[in-house]
Coordinates of C-alpha atoms in Angstrom, one line a residue:
X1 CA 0.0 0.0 0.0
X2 CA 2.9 2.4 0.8
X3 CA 4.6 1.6 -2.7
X4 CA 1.1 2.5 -4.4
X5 CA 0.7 5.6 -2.4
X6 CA 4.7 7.1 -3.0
X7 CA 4.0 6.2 -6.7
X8 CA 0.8 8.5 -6.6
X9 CA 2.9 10.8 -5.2
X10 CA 5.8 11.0 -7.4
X11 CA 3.2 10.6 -10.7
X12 CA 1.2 14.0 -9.0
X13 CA 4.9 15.7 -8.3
X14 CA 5.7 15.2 -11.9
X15 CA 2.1 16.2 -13.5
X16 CA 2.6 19.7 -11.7
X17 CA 6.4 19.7 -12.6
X18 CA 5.6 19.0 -16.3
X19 CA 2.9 21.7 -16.1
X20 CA 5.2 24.3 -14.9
X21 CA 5.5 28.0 -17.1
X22 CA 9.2 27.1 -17.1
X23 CA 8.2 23.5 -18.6
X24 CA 6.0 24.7 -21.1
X25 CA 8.0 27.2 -22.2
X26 CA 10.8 24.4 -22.5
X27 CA 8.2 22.2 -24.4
X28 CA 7.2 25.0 -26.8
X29 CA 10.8 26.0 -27.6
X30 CA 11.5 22.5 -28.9
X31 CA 8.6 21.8 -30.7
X32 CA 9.3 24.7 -32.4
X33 CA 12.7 24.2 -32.9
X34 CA 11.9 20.4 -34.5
X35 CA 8.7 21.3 -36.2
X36 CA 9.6 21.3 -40.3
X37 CA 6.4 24.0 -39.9
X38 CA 5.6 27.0 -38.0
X39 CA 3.5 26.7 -35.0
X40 CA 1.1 28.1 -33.0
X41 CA 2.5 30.8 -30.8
X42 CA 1.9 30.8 -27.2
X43 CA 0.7 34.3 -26.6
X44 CA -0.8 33.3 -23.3
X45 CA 2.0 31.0 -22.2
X46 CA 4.8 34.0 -23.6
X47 CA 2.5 36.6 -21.7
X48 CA 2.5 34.7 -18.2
X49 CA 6.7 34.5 -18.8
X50 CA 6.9 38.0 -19.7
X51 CA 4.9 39.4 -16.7
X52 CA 7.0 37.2 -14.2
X53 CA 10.3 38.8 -14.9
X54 CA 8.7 42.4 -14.7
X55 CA 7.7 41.6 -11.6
X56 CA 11.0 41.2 -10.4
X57 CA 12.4 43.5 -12.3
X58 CA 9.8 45.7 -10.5
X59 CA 10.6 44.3 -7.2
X60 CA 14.1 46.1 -7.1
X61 CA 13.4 48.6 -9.6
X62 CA 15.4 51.6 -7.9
X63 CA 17.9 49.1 -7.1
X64 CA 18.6 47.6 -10.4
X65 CA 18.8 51.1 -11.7
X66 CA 21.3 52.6 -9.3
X67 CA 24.4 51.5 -11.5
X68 CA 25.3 50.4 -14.8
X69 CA 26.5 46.9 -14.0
X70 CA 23.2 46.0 -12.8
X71 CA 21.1 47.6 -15.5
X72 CA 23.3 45.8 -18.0
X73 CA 22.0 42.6 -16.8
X74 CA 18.4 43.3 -18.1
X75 CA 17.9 42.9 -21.8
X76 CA 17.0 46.2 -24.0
X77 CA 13.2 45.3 -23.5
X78 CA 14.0 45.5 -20.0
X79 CA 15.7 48.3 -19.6
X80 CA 12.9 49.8 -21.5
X81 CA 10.4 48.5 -19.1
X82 CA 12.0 49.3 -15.8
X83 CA 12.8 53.1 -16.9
X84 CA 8.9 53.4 -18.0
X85 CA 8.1 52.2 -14.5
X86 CA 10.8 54.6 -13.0
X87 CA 8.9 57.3 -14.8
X88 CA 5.4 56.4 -14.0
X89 CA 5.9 55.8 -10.3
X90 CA 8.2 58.7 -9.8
X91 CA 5.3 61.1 -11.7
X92 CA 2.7 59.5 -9.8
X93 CA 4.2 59.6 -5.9
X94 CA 5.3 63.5 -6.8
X95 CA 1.7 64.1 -8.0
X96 CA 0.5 62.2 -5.2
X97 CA 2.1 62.5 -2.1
X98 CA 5.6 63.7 -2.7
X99 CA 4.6 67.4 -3.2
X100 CA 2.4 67.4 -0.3
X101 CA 5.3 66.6 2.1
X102 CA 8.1 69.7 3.2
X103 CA 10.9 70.1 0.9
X104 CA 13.5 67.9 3.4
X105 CA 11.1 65.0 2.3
X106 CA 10.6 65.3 -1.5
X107 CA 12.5 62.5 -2.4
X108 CA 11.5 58.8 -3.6
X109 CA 14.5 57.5 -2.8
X110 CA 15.6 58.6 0.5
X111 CA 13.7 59.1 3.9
X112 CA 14.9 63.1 4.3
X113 CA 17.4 65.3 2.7
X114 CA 19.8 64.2 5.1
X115 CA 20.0 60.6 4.7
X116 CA 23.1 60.1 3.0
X117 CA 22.0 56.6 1.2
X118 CA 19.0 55.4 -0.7
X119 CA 17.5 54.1 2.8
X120 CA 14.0 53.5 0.6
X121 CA 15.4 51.3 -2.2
X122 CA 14.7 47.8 -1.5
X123 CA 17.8 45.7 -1.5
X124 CA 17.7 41.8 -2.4
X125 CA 18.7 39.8 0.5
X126 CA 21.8 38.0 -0.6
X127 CA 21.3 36.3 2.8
X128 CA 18.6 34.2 1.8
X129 CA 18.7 30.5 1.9
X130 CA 18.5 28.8 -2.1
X131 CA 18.9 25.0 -3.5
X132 CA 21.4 24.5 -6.0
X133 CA 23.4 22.5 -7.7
X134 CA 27.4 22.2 -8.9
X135 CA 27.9 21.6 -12.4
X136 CA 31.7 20.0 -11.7
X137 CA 33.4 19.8 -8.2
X138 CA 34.0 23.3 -6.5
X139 CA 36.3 23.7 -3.7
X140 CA 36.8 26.7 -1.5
X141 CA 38.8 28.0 -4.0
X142 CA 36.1 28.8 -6.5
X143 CA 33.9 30.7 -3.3
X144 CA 34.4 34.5 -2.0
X145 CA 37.5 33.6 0.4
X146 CA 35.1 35.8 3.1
X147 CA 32.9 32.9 3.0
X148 CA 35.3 29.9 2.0
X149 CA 34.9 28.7 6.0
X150 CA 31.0 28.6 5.5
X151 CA 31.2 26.8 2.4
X152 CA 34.6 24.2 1.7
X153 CA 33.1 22.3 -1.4
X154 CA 30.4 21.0 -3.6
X155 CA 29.9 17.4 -5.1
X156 CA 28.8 17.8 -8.9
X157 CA 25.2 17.3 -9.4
X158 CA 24.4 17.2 -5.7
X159 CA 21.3 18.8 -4.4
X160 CA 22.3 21.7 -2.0
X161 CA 20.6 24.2 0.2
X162 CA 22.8 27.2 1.0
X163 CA 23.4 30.9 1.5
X164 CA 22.8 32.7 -1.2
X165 CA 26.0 35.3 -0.8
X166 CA 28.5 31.9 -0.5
X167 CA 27.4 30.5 -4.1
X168 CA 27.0 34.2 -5.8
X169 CA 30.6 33.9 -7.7
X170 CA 30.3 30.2 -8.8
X171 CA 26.8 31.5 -10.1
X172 CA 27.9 34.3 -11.8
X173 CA 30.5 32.2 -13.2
X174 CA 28.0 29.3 -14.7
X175 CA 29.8 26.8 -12.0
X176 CA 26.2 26.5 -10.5
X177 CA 22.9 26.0 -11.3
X178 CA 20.0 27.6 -9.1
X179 CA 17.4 24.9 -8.6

């Protein structure tokens, strides 16, 4: 009975797996790619994708735009996109609220005039916790030597949940894959 149930299980793990935006998406690309004819776009499917990544991008919006190297990352689309919102929200917070408040708190990204960062911009927490996996061995070596205590190695293709800020380089680097 405990076979037949695990087995229900894993076959309802990987219905919803296979469902996935992500697997679709994967799905459609290669059908597309092997079809000798043009198919069927997937407006809806493409629509879903498209509105997922400008919610991030909207998520740290200010942040992204604060320097070059991470506004590079974002494709010209993107960059498009999160300067539009930029605009929008910066017209519609001085029309709103911004105006009504003294000069010393006019601004949309800081608390007062005399703040000296951007203490409003939402910051990604590179402390978060994320599953991953190594695409070859990785000592401490290939990890921020800061970190190289927290983190002394990865097995290839093993399943691990870690810091975020310890696997950032390997990541960046295309040593690791985020799961």
């Amino acid at each position: 009975m405990a076979t037949e149930e695990s087995a229900s299980v894993m076959d309802d793990y990987e219905t919803l797996i296979s469902t996935t935006d992500v697997e679709l998406l994967k799905r459609a690309w290669r059908n597309e790619k092997a079809a000798p004819e043009i198919l069927q776009f997937e407006s809806s499917l493409v629509q879903r994708i498209k509105e997922q990544i400008e919610l991030a991008i909207e998520k740290y919006l200010f942040y992204v735009l604060k320097t070059d190297e991470y506004l590079n990352r974002l494709s010209k689309q993107e960059q498009m996109f999160a300067r539009r919102c930029t605009d929008d929200l910066g017209s519609h917070l001085d029309e709103t609220v911004l105006a009504k408040l003294p000069d010393n708190y006019q601004s949309i990204l800081k608390q007062s005039i005399t703040s000296e960062e951007d203490d409003m911009v939402p910051v990604p927490r590179l402390d978060t916790f994320v599953i991953c996996k190594a695409k070859q061995y990785l000592s401490g070596l290939d990890f921020e030597p800061e970190y190289s205590m927290e983190i002394t190695e990865m097995e290839r293709d093993l399943l691990t949940f870690v810091c975020y800020k310890f696997i950032k380089k390997p990541l960046e680097n295309g040593k690791i894959d985020l799961v």
